[in-house]
């Protein structure tokens, strides 16, 4: 079956995420956008994933729990997991690696933990946008330990990206594919180090109006998070289908 997907979305738990990006409203917006497969990837936390998965299920979406991890090199990596316990386990592994800095809600905004009915459960007190004490070469192996997969986020961006901070794509990092931001320059694809690297485009929405309409599709043998992760690990560029505009 051919399913549209967006696997990089933030909720109000991300310090830079809009307060209106509650898990419930984000799931509703994804359904309105015509998406089939979605993932919640807040910065360095999976704290709102349970609420998002429940809300997404009500809308008939296939939702994966995840996290946008910031590595020691200040590179953002999208990490996705097959189920909530795996994501919670990964979250517990990352939490002690975060810098011991409290969030400053007045400056960065509150980091809201929500349930799936728009109720605030609390605020995450640790600052979530710092760099975790984990190297980029360790991430693929660590996510695999939890049954998940990982790929570098928005590699074309001038900050917090693999190409901006490391300068090149190294196959030894063992990432199965790369994420481009929606407005990535076409010339980027001419880079020799990206030759043959599978690429997908996610919205990286921090606000509800940044959720993009369905525009890219994957073919899955079955509708399950494990099938999504397997697809991400094995897809070639010819397996990514784009809507013609
Ligand atoms: Zn990012
Ligand atoms: Zn992001």
Coordinates of N, CA, C and O and ligand atoms in Angstrom, one line a residue, residues 8 10 68 204 206, ligand 2:
X8 N 9.0 14.0 10.9 CA 9.8 15.0 11.6 C 8.8 16.1 12.0 O 8.7 17.0 11.3
X10 N 7.3 18.5 15.6 CA 7.5 18.9 17.0 C 6.2 19.2 17.6 O 5.3 19.7 17.0
X68 N 14.2 14.1 18.1 CA 15.3 14.7 17.3 C 16.5 14.9 18.3 O 16.5 15.8 19.1
X204 N 9.5 19.2 9.4 CA 10.1 19.7 10.6 C 9.3 20.8 11.2 O 9.7 21.9 11.7
X206 N 7.3 23.1 13.5 CA 7.3 23.5 14.9 C 6.0 24.2 15.3 O 5.7 24.5 16.4
Ligands
LIG2 ZN1 13.2 19.4 14.1

